[in-house]
Coordinates of N, CA and C in Angstrom, one line a residue:
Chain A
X1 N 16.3 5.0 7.4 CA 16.5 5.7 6.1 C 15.4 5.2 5.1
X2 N 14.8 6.3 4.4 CA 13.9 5.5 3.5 C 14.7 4.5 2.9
X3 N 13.4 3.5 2.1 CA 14.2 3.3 0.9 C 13.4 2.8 -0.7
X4 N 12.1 4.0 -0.1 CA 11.8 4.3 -1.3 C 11.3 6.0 -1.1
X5 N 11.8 6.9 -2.3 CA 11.3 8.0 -1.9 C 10.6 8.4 -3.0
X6 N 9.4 9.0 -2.7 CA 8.7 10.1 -3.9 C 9.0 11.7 -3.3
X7 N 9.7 12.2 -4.1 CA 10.4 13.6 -3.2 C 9.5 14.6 -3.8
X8 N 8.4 14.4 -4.6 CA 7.0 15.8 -5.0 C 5.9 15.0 -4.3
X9 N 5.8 15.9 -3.6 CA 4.3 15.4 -2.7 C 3.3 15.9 -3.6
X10 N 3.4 16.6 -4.4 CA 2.2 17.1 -5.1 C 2.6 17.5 -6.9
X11 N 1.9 17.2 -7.5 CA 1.3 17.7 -8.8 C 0.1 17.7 -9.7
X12 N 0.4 18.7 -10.1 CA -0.7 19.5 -11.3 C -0.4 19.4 -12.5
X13 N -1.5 18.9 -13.2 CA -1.4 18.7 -14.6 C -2.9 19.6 -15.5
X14 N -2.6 19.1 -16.2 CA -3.8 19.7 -17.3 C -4.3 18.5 -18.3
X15 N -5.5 18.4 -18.4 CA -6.2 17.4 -18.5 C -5.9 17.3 -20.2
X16 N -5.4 16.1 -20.5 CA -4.8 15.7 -22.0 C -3.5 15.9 -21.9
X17 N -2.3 16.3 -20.9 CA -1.5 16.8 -21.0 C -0.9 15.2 -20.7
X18 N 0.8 15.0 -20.3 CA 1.8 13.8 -19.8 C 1.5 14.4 -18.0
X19 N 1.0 13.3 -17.1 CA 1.9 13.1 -16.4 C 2.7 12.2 -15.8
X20 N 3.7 12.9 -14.8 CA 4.8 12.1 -14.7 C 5.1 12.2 -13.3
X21 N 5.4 10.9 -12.8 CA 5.6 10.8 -11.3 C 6.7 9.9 -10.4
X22 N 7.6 10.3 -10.4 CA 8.8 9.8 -9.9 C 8.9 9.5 -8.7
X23 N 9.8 8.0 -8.7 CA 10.1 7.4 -7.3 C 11.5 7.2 -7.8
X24 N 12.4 7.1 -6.3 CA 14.0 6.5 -6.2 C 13.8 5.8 -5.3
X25 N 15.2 5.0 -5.4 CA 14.7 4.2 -4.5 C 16.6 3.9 -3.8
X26 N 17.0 3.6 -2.7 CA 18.3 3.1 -2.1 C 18.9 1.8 -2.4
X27 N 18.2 0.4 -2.2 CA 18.4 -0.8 -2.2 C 18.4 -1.2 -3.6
X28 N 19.5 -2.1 -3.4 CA 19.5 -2.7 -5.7 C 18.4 -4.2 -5.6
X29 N 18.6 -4.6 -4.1 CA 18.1 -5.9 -4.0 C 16.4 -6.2 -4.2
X30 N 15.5 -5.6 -5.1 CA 14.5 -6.1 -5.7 C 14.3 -7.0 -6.5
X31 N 13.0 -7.2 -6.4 CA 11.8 -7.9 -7.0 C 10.7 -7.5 -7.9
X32 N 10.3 -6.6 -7.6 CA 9.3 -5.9 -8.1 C 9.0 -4.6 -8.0
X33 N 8.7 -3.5 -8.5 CA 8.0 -2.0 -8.3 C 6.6 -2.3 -8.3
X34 N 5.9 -1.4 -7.6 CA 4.3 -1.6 -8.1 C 4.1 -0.1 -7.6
X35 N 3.3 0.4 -8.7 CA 2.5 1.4 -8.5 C 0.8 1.2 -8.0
X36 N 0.6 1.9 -6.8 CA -0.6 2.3 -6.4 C -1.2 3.5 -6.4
X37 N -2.7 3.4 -6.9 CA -3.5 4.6 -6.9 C -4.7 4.8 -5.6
X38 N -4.3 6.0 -5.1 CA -5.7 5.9 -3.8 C -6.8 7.2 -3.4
X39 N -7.4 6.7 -3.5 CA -8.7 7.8 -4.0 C -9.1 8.1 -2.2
X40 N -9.4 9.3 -1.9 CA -10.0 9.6 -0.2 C -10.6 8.3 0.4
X41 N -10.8 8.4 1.6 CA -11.8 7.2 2.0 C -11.8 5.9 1.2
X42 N -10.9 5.6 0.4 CA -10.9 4.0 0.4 C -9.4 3.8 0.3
X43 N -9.4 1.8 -0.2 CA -8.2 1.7 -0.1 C -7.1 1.6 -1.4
X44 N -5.7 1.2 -1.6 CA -5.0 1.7 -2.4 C -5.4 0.7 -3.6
X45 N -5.5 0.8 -5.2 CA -5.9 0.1 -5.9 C -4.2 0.0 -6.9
X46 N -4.3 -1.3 -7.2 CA -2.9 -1.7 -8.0 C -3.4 -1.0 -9.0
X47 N -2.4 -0.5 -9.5 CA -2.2 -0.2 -10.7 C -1.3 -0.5 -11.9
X48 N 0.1 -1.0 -11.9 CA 1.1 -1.2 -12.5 C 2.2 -1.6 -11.9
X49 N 2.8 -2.9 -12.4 CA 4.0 -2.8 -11.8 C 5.2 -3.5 -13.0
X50 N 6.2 -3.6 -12.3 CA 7.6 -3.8 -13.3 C 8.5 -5.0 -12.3
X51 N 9.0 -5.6 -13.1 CA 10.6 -6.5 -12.5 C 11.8 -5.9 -12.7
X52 N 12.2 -6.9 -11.9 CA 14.0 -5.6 -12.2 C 14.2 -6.2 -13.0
X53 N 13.8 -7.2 -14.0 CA 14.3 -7.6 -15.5 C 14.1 -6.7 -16.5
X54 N 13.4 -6.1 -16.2 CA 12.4 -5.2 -17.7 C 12.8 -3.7 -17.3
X55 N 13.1 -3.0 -18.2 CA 13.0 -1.0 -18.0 C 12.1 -0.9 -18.4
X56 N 11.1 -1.2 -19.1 CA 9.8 -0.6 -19.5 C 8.4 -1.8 -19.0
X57 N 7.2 -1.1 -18.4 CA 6.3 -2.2 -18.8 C 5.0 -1.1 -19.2
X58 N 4.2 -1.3 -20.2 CA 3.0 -0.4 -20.5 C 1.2 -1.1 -20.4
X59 N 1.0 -0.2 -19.7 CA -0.8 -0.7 -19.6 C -1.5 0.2 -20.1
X60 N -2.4 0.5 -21.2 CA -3.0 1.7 -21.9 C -2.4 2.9 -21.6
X61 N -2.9 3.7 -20.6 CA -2.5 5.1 -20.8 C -1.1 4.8 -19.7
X62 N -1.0 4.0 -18.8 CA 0.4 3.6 -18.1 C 1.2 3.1 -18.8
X63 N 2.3 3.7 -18.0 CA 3.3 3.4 -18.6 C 4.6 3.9 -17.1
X64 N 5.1 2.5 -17.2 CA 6.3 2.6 -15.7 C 7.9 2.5 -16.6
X65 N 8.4 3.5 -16.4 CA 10.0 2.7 -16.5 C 11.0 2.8 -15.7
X66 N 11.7 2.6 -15.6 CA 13.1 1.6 -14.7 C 14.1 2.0 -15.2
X67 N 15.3 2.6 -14.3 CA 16.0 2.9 -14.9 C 17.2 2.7 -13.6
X68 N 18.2 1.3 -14.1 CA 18.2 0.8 -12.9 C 19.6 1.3 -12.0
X69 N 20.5 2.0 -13.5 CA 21.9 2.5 -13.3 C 21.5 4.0 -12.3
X70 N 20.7 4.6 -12.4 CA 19.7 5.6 -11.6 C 19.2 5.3 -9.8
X71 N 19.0 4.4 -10.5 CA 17.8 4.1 -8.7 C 16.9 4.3 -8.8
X72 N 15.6 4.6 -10.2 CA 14.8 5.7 -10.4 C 14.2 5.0 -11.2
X73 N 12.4 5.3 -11.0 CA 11.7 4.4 -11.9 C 10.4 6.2 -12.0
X74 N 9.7 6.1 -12.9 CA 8.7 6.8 -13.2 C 7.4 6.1 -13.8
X75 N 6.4 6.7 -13.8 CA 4.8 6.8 -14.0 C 4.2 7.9 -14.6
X76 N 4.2 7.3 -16.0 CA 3.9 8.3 -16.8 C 2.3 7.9 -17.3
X77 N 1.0 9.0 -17.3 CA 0.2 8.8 -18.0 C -0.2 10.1 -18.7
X78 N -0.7 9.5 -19.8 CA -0.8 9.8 -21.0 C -1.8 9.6 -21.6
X79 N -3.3 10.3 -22.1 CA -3.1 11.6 -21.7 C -3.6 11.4 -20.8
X80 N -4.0 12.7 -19.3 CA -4.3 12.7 -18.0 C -5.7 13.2 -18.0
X81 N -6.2 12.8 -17.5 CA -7.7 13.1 -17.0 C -8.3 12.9 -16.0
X82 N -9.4 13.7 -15.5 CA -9.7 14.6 -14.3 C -9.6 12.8 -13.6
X83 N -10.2 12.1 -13.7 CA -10.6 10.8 -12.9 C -8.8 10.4 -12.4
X84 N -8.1 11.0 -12.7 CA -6.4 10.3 -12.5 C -6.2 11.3 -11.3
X85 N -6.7 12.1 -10.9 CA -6.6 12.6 -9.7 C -7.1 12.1 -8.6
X86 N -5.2 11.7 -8.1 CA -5.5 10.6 -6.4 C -4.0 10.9 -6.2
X87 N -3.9 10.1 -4.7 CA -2.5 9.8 -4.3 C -2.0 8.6 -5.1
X88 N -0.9 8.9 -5.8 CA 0.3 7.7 -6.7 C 1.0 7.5 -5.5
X89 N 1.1 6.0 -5.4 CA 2.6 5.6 -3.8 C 3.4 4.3 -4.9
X90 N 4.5 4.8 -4.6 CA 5.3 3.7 -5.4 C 5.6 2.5 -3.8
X91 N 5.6 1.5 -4.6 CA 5.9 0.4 -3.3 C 7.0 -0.5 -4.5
X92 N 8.3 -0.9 -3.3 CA 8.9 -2.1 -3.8 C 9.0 -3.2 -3.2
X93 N 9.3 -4.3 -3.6 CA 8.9 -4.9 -3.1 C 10.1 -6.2 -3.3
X94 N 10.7 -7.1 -2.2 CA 12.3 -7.8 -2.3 C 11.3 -9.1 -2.0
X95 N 11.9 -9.9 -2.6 CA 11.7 -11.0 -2.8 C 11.2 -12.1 -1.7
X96 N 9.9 -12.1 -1.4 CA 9.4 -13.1 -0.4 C 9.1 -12.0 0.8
X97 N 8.7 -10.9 0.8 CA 8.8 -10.0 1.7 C 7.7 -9.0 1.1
X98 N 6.5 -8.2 2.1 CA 6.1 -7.7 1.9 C 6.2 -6.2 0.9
X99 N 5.3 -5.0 1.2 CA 6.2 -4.1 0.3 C 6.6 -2.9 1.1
X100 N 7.3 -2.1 0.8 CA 7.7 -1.1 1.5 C 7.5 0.4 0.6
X101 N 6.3 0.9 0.6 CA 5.8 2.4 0.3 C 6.7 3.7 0.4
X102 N 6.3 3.9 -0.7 CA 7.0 5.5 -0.8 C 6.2 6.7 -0.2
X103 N 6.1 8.0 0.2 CA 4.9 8.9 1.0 C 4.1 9.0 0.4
X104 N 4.2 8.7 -0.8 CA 3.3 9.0 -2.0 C 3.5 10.6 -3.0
X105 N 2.7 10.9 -3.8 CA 2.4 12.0 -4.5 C 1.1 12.5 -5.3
X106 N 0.1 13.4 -4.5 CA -0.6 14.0 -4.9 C -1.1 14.1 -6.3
X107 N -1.3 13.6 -7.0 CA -1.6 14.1 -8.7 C -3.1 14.7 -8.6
X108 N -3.3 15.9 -9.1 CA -4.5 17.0 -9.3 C -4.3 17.1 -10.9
X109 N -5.5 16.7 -11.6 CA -5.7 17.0 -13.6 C -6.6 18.1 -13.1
X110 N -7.0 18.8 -14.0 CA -7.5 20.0 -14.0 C -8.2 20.1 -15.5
X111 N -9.4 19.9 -15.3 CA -9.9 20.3 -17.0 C -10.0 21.5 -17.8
Chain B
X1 N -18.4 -10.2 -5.8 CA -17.4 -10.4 -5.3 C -17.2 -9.3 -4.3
X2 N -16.5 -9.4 -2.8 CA -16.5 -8.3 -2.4 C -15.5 -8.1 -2.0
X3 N -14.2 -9.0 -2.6 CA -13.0 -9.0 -2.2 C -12.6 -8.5 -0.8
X4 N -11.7 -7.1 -0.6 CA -11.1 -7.6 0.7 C -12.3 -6.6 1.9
X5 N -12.6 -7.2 2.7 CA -13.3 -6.1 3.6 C -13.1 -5.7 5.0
X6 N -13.4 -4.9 5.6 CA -12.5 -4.5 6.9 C -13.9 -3.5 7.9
X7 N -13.9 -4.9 9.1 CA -14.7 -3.7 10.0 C -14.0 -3.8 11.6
X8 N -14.5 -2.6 11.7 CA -16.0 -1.5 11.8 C -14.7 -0.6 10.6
X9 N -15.5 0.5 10.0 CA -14.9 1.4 8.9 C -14.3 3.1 10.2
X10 N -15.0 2.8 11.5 CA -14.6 4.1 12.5 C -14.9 3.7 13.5
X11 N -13.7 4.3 14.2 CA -13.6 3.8 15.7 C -13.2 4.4 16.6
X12 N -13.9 4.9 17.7 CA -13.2 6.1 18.8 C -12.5 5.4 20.0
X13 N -11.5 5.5 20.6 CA -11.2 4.4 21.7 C -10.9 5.5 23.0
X14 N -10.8 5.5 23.9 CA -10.5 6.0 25.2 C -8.8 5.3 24.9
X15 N -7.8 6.2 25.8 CA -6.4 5.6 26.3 C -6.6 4.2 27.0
X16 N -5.9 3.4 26.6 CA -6.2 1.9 27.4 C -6.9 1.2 27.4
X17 N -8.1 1.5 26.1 CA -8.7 0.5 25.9 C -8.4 -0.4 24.7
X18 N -9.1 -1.4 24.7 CA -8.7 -2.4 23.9 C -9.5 -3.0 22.3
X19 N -9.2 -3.1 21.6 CA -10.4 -3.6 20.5 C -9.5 -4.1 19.5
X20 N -10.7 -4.7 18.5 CA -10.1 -5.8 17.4 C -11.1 -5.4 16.1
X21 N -9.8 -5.3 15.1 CA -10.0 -4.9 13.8 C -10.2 -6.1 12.9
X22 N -11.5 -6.5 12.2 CA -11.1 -7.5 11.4 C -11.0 -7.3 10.0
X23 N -10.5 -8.3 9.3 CA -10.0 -8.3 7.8 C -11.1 -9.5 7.5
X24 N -11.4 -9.3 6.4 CA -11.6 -10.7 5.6 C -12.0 -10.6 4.0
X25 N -11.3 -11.8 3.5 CA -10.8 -11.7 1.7 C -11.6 -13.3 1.8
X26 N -12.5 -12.7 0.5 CA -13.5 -14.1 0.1 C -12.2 -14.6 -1.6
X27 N -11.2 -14.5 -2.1 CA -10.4 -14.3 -3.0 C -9.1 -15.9 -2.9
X28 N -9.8 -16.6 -1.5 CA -8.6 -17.3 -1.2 C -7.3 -17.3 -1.4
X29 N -7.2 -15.4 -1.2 CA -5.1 -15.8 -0.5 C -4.9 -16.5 0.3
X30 N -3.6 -16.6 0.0 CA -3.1 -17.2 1.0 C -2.3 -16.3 2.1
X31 N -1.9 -15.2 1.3 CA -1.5 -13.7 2.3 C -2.2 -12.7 2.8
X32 N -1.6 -12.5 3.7 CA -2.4 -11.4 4.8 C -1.8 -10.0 5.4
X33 N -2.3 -9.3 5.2 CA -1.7 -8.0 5.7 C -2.1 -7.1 6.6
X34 N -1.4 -6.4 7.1 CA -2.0 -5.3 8.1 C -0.9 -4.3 7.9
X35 N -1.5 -2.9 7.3 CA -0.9 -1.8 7.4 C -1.2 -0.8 8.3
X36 N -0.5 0.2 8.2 CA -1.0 1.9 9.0 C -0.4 2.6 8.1
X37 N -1.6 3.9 8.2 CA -1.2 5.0 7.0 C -1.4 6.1 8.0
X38 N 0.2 6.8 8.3 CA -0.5 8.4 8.9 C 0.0 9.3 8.1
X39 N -0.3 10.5 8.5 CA -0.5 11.7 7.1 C 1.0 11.8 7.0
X40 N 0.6 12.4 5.8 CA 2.2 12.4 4.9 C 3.0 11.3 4.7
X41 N 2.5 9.8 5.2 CA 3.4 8.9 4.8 C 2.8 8.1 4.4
X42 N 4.1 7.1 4.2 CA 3.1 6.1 3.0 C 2.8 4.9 3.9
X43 N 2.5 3.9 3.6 CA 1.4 2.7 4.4 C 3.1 2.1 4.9
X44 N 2.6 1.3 6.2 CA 3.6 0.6 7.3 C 3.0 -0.6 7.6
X45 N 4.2 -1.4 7.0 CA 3.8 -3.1 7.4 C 3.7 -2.8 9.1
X46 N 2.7 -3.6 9.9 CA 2.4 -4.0 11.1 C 2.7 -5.2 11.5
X47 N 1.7 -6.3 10.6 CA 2.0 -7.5 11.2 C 1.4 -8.6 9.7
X48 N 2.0 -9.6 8.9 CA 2.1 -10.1 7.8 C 1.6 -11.7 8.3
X49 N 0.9 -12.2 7.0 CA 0.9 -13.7 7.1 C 0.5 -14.3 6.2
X50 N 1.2 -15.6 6.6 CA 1.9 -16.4 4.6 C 1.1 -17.7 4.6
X51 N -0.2 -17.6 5.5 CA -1.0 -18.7 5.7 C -1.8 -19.0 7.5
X52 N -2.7 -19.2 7.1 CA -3.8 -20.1 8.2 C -2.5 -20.5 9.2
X53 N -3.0 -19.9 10.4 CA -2.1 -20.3 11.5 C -0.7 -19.9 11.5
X54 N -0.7 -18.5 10.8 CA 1.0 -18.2 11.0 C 0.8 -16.9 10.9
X55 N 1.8 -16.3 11.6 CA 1.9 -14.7 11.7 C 3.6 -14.2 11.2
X56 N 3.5 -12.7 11.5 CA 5.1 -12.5 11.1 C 5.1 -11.2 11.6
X57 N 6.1 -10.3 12.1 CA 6.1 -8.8 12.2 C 6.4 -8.1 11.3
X58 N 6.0 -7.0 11.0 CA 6.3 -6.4 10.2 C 6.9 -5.3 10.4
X59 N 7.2 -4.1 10.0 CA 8.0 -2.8 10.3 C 7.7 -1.8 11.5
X60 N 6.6 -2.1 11.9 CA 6.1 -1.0 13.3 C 4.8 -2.4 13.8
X61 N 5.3 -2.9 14.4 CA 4.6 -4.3 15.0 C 4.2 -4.1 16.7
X62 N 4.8 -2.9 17.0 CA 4.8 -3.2 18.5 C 3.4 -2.4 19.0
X63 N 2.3 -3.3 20.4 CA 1.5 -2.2 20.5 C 0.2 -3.4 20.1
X64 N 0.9 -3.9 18.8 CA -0.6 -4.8 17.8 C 0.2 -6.3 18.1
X65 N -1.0 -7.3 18.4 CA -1.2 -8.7 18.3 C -2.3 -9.4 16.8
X66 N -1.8 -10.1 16.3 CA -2.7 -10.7 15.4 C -2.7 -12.2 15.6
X67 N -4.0 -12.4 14.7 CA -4.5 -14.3 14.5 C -5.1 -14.0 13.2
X68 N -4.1 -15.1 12.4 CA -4.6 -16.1 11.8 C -5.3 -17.5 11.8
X69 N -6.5 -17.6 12.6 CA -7.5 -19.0 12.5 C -8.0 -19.7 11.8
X70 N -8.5 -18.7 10.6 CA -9.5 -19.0 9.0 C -8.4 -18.6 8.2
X71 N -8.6 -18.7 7.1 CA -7.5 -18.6 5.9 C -8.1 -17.0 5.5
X72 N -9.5 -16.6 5.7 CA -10.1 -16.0 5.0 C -10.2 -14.3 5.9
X73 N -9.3 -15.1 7.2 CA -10.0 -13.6 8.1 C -8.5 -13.7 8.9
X74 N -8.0 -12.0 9.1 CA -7.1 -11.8 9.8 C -6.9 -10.9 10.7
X75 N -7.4 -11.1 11.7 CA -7.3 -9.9 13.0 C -6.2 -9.0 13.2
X76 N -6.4 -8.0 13.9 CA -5.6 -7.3 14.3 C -6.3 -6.6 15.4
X77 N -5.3 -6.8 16.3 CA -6.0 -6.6 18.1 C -4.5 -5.0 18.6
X78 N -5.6 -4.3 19.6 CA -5.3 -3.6 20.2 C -4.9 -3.9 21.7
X79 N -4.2 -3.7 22.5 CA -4.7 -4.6 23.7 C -5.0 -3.3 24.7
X80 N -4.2 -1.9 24.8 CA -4.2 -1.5 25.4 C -4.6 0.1 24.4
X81 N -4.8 0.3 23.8 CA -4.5 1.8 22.8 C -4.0 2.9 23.7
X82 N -3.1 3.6 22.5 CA -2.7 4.5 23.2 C -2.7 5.7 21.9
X83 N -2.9 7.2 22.0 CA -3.1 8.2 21.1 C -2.0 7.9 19.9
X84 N -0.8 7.3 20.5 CA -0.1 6.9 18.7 C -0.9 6.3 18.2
X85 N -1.6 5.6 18.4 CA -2.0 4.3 17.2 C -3.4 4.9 16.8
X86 N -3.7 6.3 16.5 CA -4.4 6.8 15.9 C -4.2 6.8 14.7
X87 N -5.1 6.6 13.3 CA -4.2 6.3 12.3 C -5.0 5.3 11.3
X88 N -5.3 5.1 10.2 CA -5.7 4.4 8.9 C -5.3 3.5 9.2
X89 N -6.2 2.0 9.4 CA -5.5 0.9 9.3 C -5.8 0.4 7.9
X90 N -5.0 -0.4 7.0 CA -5.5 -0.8 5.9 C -5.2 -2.5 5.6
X91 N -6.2 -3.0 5.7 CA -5.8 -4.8 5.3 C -5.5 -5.0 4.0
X92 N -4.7 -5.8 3.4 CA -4.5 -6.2 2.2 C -3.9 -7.8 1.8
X93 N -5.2 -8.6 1.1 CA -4.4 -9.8 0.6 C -3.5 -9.7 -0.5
X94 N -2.7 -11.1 -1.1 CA -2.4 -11.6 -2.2 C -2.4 -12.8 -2.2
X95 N -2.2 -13.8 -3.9 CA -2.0 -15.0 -3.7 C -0.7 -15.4 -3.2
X96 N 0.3 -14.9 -3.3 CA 1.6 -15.2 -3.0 C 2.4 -14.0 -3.0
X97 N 3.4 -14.5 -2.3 CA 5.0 -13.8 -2.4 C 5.1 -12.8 -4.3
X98 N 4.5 -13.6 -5.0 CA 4.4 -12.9 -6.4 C 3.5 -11.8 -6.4
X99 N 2.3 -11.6 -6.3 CA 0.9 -11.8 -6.4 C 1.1 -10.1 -5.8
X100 N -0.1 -9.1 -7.1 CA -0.2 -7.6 -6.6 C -1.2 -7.7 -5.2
X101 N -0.8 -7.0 -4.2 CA -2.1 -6.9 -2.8 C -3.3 -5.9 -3.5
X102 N -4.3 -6.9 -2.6 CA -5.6 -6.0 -3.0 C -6.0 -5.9 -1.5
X103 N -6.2 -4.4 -1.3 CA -6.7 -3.9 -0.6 C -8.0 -3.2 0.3
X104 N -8.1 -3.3 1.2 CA -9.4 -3.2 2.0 C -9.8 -2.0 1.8
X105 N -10.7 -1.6 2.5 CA -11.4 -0.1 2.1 C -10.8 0.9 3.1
X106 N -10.0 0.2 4.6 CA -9.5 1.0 5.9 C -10.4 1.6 6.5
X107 N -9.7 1.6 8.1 CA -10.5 1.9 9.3 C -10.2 2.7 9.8
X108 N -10.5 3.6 10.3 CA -10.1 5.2 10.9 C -10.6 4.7 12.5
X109 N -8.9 4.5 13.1 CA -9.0 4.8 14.3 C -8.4 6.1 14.9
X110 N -9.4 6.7 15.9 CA -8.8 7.9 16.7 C -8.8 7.2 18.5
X111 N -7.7 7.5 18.8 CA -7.5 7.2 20.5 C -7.1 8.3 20.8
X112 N -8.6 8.7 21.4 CA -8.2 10.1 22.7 C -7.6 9.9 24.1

């Protein structure tokens, strides 16, 4: 059984607009979330992550929150532009243990 | 800096043959990774390491052998291939159990 899921394999935004990118997740027993960004032909670049201490953590136009009564964390940027088009994979990550990837999701900005 | 790097970047193999994937991070982790990415899913631990001379399995391990010898380089061997293990392999350090992974650029193997 997963136990992380991103259930939109794909989205479309418009360039200046929010987007927004949801993962859930099964297991309460974390450490960490981290968002990765991955562009064709190379490899996945960190981009943001969170503890299960915090609901919110913000990096300029990122922004991740936690929402822990849910199972559910999101990745929001703001505004979006063409260069933010790649695959988003949520990964979590338990304590002293590698991470465990979500299928990811498609994000396409459109100018 | 050229952080994490990974060769050969493409690799065609015949059924049953054998080959070795390397990693190496000039970054001095101490952690080592080896993933697989096939389409539509997200990346799969293979085989993990928490230091020079130690290995661990990871979630889909069977099929792949690794070494850890240098702190700096971490193999990943084929022994026999077979058309599953066609597939993105992607290396990835960190400094620790804490520490975000930074990732290789990956290797596109096909086994016909």
């Amino acid at each position: 059984d997963q136990q992380v899921k991103q259930n939109s394999p794909s989205l479309s935004v418009q360039e200046g607009r929010i987007s927004i990118l949801n993962c859930d997740y099964t297991n309460s027993m974390f450490d960490y979330f981290l968002w990765y960004k991955k562009y064709p032909a190379e490899g996945p670049t960190f981009l943001i992550s969170i503890s299960s201490i915090k609901d919110k953590n913000e990096d300029g136009r990122f922004t991740v929150f936690l929402n822990k009564s849910a199972k559910h964390l999101s990745l929001h940027i703001v505004p979006s532009q063409p260069g933010d088009s790649a695959v988003y994979f949520c990964a979590w990550r338990q304590a002293g243990t590698a991470l465990i990837f979500g299928k990811g999701t498609t994000l396409s900005v459109s100018s | 800096n050229a952080g994490v790097t990974q060769t050969p970047k493409f690799r065609v193999l015949k059924t049953g043959q054998s080959m070795t994937l390397l990693c190496a991070q000039d970054m001095n982790h101490e952690y080592m990774y080896w993933y697989r990415q096939d389409p539509g899913m997200g990346l799969r631990l293979i085989h993990y390491s928490v230091g020079e001379g130690t290995t661990a399995k990871g979630e889909v391990p069977d099929g792949y052998n690794v070494s850890r010898l240098k702190k700096q380089n971490f193999l990943l061997g084929l022994e026999s291939a077979a058309p599953s293990q066609t597939s993105v392999y992607f290396c990835a350090s960190s400094s620790g159990q804490g520490g975000a992974q930074y990732f290789g650029p990956g290797t596109r193997l096909l086994v016909l």
